[in-house]
mmCIF file of C-alpha atoms in Angstrom:
data_model
loop_
_atom_site.group_PDB
_atom_site.id
_atom_site.type_symbol
_atom_site.label_atom_id
_atom_site.label_comp_id
_atom_site.label_asym_id
_atom_site.label_seq_id
_atom_site.Cartn_x
_atom_site.Cartn_y
_atom_site.Cartn_z
ATOM 1 C CA MET S 1 105.886 77.115 116.370
ATOM 2 C CA GLN S 2 103.701 74.426 114.870
ATOM 3 C CA GLU S 3 105.814 72.175 112.665
ATOM 4 C CA GLY S 4 105.384 72.860 108.968
ATOM 5 C CA LEU S 5 103.322 76.034 109.411
ATOM 6 C CA ALA S 6 105.830 78.359 107.736
ATOM 7 C CA GLU S 7 106.139 75.975 104.786
ATOM 8 C CA LYS S 8 102.345 75.727 104.514
ATOM 9 C CA ILE S 9 102.031 79.509 104.253
ATOM 10 C CA LYS S 10 104.929 79.980 101.837
ATOM 11 C CA ALA S 11 103.560 77.270 99.502
ATOM 12 C CA ILE S 12 100.485 79.390 98.671
ATOM 13 C CA GLY S 13 99.725 83.066 98.190
ATOM 14 C CA HIS S 14 100.753 85.049 101.234
ATOM 15 C CA TRP S 15 101.589 88.409 102.723
ATOM 16 C CA ARG S 16 104.990 89.009 104.275
ATOM 17 C CA VAL S 17 105.464 92.169 106.314
ATOM 18 C CA ASN S 18 108.888 93.026 107.728
ATOM 19 C CA ILE S 19 109.473 96.103 109.906
ATOM 20 C CA ARG S 20 112.991 97.143 110.920
ATOM 21 C CA PRO S 21 114.253 100.069 112.997
ATOM 22 C CA LEU S 22 116.450 102.501 111.080
ATOM 23 C CA GLN S 23 118.792 102.683 114.080
ATOM 24 C CA PRO S 24 119.693 99.832 116.482
ATOM 25 C CA ILE S 25 117.564 99.500 119.608
ATOM 26 C CA ASP S 26 119.755 99.476 122.710
ATOM 27 C CA PRO S 27 119.269 97.788 125.077
ATOM 28 C CA PRO S 28 117.448 94.886 123.362
ATOM 29 C CA LEU S 29 113.789 94.392 124.239
ATOM 30 C CA PRO S 30 113.040 91.961 127.091
ATOM 31 C CA MET S 31 111.192 88.887 125.859
ATOM 32 C CA ASN S 32 107.965 89.664 127.710
ATOM 33 C CA GLU S 33 108.008 93.160 126.260
ATOM 34 C CA CYS S 34 108.186 91.727 122.737
ATOM 35 C CA HIS S 35 104.836 90.010 123.319
ATOM 36 C CA GLU S 36 103.333 92.999 125.123
ATOM 37 C CA ARG S 37 104.269 95.606 122.530
ATOM 38 C CA VAL S 38 102.703 93.616 119.695
ATOM 39 C CA ALA S 39 99.544 92.951 121.718
ATOM 40 C CA LYS S 40 99.139 96.643 122.626
ATOM 41 C CA ALA S 41 99.702 97.803 119.035
ATOM 42 C CA SER S 42 97.544 95.115 117.401
ATOM 43 C CA VAL S 43 94.882 96.613 115.122
ATOM 44 C CA SER S 44 91.307 95.396 115.582
ATOM 45 C CA LEU S 45 89.049 97.232 113.126
ATOM 46 C CA ARG S 46 87.097 94.285 111.716
ATOM 47 C CA GLY S 47 86.450 90.673 112.627
ATOM 48 C CA TRP S 48 90.125 89.658 112.801
ATOM 49 C CA ASP S 49 93.026 91.553 114.365
ATOM 50 C CA TYR S 50 96.338 92.521 112.749
ATOM 51 C CA PRO S 51 98.555 90.834 113.612
ATOM 52 C CA HIS S 52 96.394 88.192 115.228
ATOM 53 C CA ILE S 53 97.106 87.522 118.900
ATOM 54 C CA GLN S 54 96.410 83.834 119.540
ATOM 55 C CA ARG S 55 95.395 83.535 123.183
ATOM 56 C CA ASN S 56 94.742 79.786 123.436
ATOM 57 C CA THR S 57 96.555 76.673 122.301
ATOM 58 C CA GLU S 58 93.687 74.944 120.481
ATOM 59 C CA HIS S 59 94.558 76.413 117.073
ATOM 60 C CA GLY S 60 97.919 78.022 117.716
ATOM 61 C CA GLY S 61 100.104 79.340 120.478
ATOM 62 C CA ALA S 62 102.943 81.570 121.592
ATOM 63 C CA ALA S 63 106.579 80.951 122.501
ATOM 64 C CA ASN S 64 109.892 82.557 123.419
ATOM 65 C CA VAL S 65 112.613 81.461 121.012
ATOM 66 C CA GLY S 66 116.036 82.852 121.864
ATOM 67 C CA THR S 67 116.176 86.183 120.051
ATOM 68 C CA TYR S 68 112.452 86.590 119.390
ATOM 69 C CA ALA S 69 108.933 86.066 120.690
ATOM 70 C CA GLU S 70 106.460 84.417 118.331
ATOM 71 C CA ASN S 71 102.755 83.755 118.008
ATOM 72 C CA TRP S 72 100.906 81.618 115.481
ATOM 73 C CA CYS S 73 97.455 80.521 114.360
ATOM 74 C CA ASP S 74 96.212 77.756 112.057
ATOM 75 C CA TRP S 75 92.427 77.814 111.987
ATOM 76 C CA SER S 76 90.128 77.675 108.963
ATOM 77 C CA HIS S 77 91.369 80.306 106.480
ATOM 78 C CA HIS S 78 93.277 82.160 109.209
ATOM 79 C CA VAL S 79 96.844 80.870 108.889
ATOM 80 C CA GLU S 80 99.666 83.112 110.068
ATOM 81 C CA PHE S 81 102.576 83.673 112.402
ATOM 82 C CA TRP S 82 104.550 86.635 113.636
ATOM 83 C CA ARG S 83 107.840 87.231 115.379
ATOM 84 C CA MET S 84 108.989 90.260 117.322
ATOM 85 C CA TYR S 85 112.745 90.195 117.720
ATOM 86 C CA ARG S 86 114.538 91.675 120.692
ATOM 87 C CA SER S 87 116.286 93.919 118.155
ATOM 88 C CA GLY S 88 112.925 95.535 117.328
ATOM 89 C CA GLN S 89 112.531 93.772 114.003
ATOM 90 C CA PHE S 90 108.998 92.514 113.353
ATOM 91 C CA LEU S 91 108.207 89.733 110.861
ATOM 92 C CA HIS S 92 104.723 88.586 109.877
ATOM 93 C CA TYR S 93 103.556 85.902 107.446
ATOM 94 C CA ARG S 94 99.862 85.522 106.647
ATOM 95 C CA ALA S 95 98.352 83.149 104.084
ATOM 96 C CA LEU S 96 95.928 84.687 101.607
ATOM 97 C CA TRP S 97 92.415 83.696 102.574
ATOM 98 C CA GLU S 98 91.632 83.718 98.852
ATOM 99 C CA ASP S 99 93.816 80.593 98.488
ATOM 100 C CA LEU S 100 92.166 78.824 101.432
ATOM 101 C CA SER S 101 88.507 79.510 100.654
ATOM 102 C CA ASP S 102 86.452 79.303 97.465
ATOM 103 C CA GLU S 103 83.779 81.715 98.670
ATOM 104 C CA GLY S 104 82.924 84.936 96.873
ATOM 105 C CA LYS S 105 80.961 86.347 93.946
ATOM 106 C CA ASN S 106 82.396 86.790 90.410
ATOM 107 C CA ARG S 107 85.585 85.058 91.434
ATOM 108 C CA PRO S 108 88.063 84.708 88.539
ATOM 109 C CA ALA S 109 89.465 81.315 87.631
ATOM 110 C CA GLY S 110 92.875 80.667 89.119
ATOM 111 C CA PRO S 111 94.737 82.603 91.819
ATOM 112 C CA ALA S 112 92.980 85.782 92.962
ATOM 113 C CA LEU S 113 93.633 88.763 95.207
ATOM 114 C CA SER S 114 90.690 90.580 96.718
ATOM 115 C CA VAL S 115 91.113 94.328 96.219
ATOM 116 C CA LEU S 116 89.296 95.150 99.442
ATOM 117 C CA GLY S 117 91.238 92.469 101.320
ATOM 118 C CA ALA S 118 94.513 94.002 100.123
ATOM 119 C CA VAL S 119 93.395 97.520 101.086
ATOM 120 C CA TYR S 120 92.470 96.355 104.574
ATOM 121 C CA THR S 121 95.601 94.287 105.175
ATOM 122 C CA VAL S 122 98.100 96.909 104.004
ATOM 123 C CA THR S 123 96.266 99.677 105.874
ATOM 124 C CA GLU S 124 96.268 97.583 109.050
ATOM 125 C CA ALA S 125 99.979 96.851 108.684
ATOM 126 C CA THR S 126 100.940 100.524 108.487
ATOM 127 C CA GLU S 127 98.553 101.398 111.312
ATOM 128 C CA PHE S 128 100.232 98.699 113.408
ATOM 129 C CA LEU S 129 103.625 100.245 112.639
ATOM 130 C CA SER S 130 102.334 103.666 113.649
ATOM 131 C CA ARG S 131 101.046 102.273 116.940
ATOM 132 C CA LEU S 132 104.391 100.636 117.666
ATOM 133 C CA TYR S 133 105.999 104.026 117.111
ATOM 134 C CA ASN S 134 103.479 105.766 119.368
ATOM 135 C CA GLY S 135 104.204 103.096 121.983
ATOM 136 C CA GLY S 136 107.874 104.068 122.093
ATOM 137 C CA LEU S 137 109.570 102.002 119.384
ATOM 138 C CA TYR S 138 111.328 103.298 116.258
ATOM 139 C CA LYS S 139 111.925 106.847 117.505
ATOM 140 C CA ASP S 140 114.590 107.182 114.795
ATOM 141 C CA GLY S 141 112.288 105.812 112.121
ATOM 142 C CA ALA S 142 111.674 102.408 110.570
ATOM 143 C CA SER S 143 111.456 100.618 107.243
ATOM 144 C CA ILE S 144 108.480 98.522 106.213
ATOM 145 C CA ASN S 145 108.700 95.857 103.534
ATOM 146 C CA VAL S 146 105.409 94.482 102.183
ATOM 147 C CA THR S 147 105.687 91.396 99.982
ATOM 148 C CA LEU S 148 102.940 89.545 98.146
ATOM 149 C CA GLY S 149 104.302 86.027 97.693
ATOM 150 C CA LYS S 150 103.220 83.463 95.095
ATOM 151 C CA SER S 151 101.719 86.247 93.007
ATOM 152 C CA ALA S 152 102.431 84.765 89.552
ATOM 153 C CA ASP S 153 99.318 84.541 87.343
ATOM 154 C CA ARG S 154 97.213 86.119 90.101
ATOM 155 C CA GLN S 155 94.295 88.402 89.206
ATOM 156 C CA LEU S 156 92.739 91.272 91.111
ATOM 157 C CA TRP S 157 89.204 90.488 92.201
ATOM 158 C CA ILE S 158 86.307 92.718 93.240
ATOM 159 C CA SER S 159 84.939 90.418 95.928
ATOM 160 C CA GLU S 160 82.049 92.606 97.130
ATOM 161 C CA PHE S 161 78.590 91.720 95.825
ATOM 162 C CA ASP S 162 77.525 95.386 95.519
ATOM 163 C CA ARG S 163 80.406 96.513 93.290
ATOM 164 C CA MET S 164 80.956 96.103 89.585
ATOM 165 C CA PRO S 165 83.670 93.589 88.641
ATOM 166 C CA PHE S 166 86.579 94.477 86.358
ATOM 167 C CA TYR S 167 85.611 94.391 82.682
ATOM 168 C CA ASP S 168 89.048 92.988 81.767
ATOM 169 C CA GLU S 169 91.726 90.999 83.570
ATOM 170 C CA LYS S 170 94.058 92.751 86.001
ATOM 171 C CA ARG S 171 96.863 90.238 86.311
ATOM 172 C CA THR S 172 100.527 90.013 87.278
ATOM 173 C CA ASN S 173 103.028 87.378 86.192
ATOM 174 C CA ALA S 174 105.653 88.357 88.766
ATOM 175 C CA GLU S 175 106.498 85.541 91.183
ATOM 176 C CA GLU S 176 106.467 88.012 94.064
ATOM 177 C CA LEU S 177 105.803 91.710 94.519
ATOM 178 C CA VAL S 178 108.028 93.588 96.951
ATOM 179 C CA ILE S 179 107.348 97.155 98.087
ATOM 180 C CA GLU S 180 109.422 98.990 100.682
ATOM 181 C CA ARG S 181 109.285 102.337 102.418
ATOM 182 C CA ARG S 182 111.846 103.988 104.699
ATOM 183 C CA LEU S 183 109.963 106.187 107.117
ATOM 184 C CA HIS S 184 111.289 108.882 109.411
ATOM 185 C CA ALA S 185 109.657 109.706 112.711
ATOM 186 C CA THR S 186 107.469 112.454 111.239
ATOM 187 C CA GLU S 187 106.034 109.940 108.741
ATOM 188 C CA LEU S 188 105.230 107.413 111.461
ATOM 189 C CA GLU S 189 103.040 109.763 113.449
ATOM 190 C CA GLY S 190 99.552 110.121 112.044
ATOM 191 C CA GLN S 191 100.517 109.183 108.487
ATOM 192 C CA ALA S 192 99.601 105.481 108.440
ATOM 193 C CA ALA S 193 96.756 105.837 105.916
ATOM 194 C CA ALA S 194 98.883 107.938 103.547
ATOM 195 C CA VAL S 195 101.787 105.481 103.693
ATOM 196 C CA SER S 196 99.526 102.500 103.046
ATOM 197 C CA LEU S 197 97.824 104.333 100.175
ATOM 198 C CA SER S 198 101.163 104.824 98.407
ATOM 199 C CA ILE S 199 101.999 101.142 98.910
ATOM 200 C CA LEU S 200 98.604 100.062 97.566
ATOM 201 C CA LEU S 201 98.868 102.240 94.472
ATOM 202 C CA GLU S 202 102.265 100.702 93.709
ATOM 203 C CA LEU S 203 100.930 97.200 94.388
ATOM 204 C CA PHE S 204 97.917 97.554 92.099
ATOM 205 C CA ASP S 205 100.061 99.097 89.366
ATOM 206 C CA HIS S 206 101.820 95.715 89.074
ATOM 207 C CA PHE S 207 98.427 94.283 88.045
ATOM 208 C CA GLY S 208 97.843 96.999 85.473
ATOM 209 C CA TRP S 209 95.265 98.848 87.562
ATOM 210 C CA ASN S 210 95.663 102.510 88.430
ATOM 211 C CA PRO S 211 92.566 103.620 90.339
ATOM 212 C CA ASP S 212 91.803 107.133 91.479
ATOM 213 C CA PRO S 213 93.375 107.305 94.971
ATOM 214 C CA SER S 214 90.075 108.571 96.386
ATOM 215 C CA LEU S 215 88.493 105.167 95.694
ATOM 216 C CA LEU S 216 90.984 103.465 98.003
ATOM 217 C CA GLN S 217 90.800 106.268 100.547
ATOM 218 C CA ARG S 218 87.059 105.699 100.910
ATOM 219 C CA ASP S 219 87.662 102.035 101.712
ATOM 220 C CA GLN S 220 90.321 103.040 104.236
ATOM 221 C CA GLU S 221 87.925 105.474 105.874
ATOM 222 C CA ARG S 222 85.254 102.790 106.152
ATOM 223 C CA LEU S 223 87.774 100.464 107.755
ATOM 224 C CA TYR S 224 88.766 103.045 110.359
ATOM 225 C CA LYS S 225 85.111 103.787 111.061
ATOM 226 C CA ARG S 226 84.376 100.023 111.279
ATOM 227 C CA GLN S 227 81.650 100.339 108.650
#
């Protein structure tokens, strides 16, 4: 992987998603299959896929590294890398675009987290997990750990121009926010939106915001419909 990329991501706000099988995968995945399974399960519902599959070496690359396959990108405000281990563990780091771009209306001073960006990212992550399951992985279930790193003093932000901003600050002082779910096979099949909704409600609660779940569900529906 590009030297210093992991440190660059971890130094600013970032998402960390870690998926682990509940039972060991035996035999271990062949290296080529690690790449292929991620590519087939990758979620492309908007202008950027989750996780991103970098297919050229101009702004990133791919490699086989002993026990895992990895892929990375460092282009504009798209800075991320992922690893699929032969054990079936998946690890993904993605820098917050909010920390790499100053674009957006009604942006609060200081660190920010776009509400819609969070809804999309978490929903894509659980959809990716569901697709891995449907592709033959995690038949005995899996855990998913979603971490928002460098979250201290970060505020929620309504980044869309056609929506009303918050009338008061929605802020967390926690250095990182960690949310985990252990999911059995029945929860991995067709339940991605419901799982991500529960994660999002817990995430936003850390900022002191408890929206009606239907508000987030509407954004999820628009994402799935590519609206």
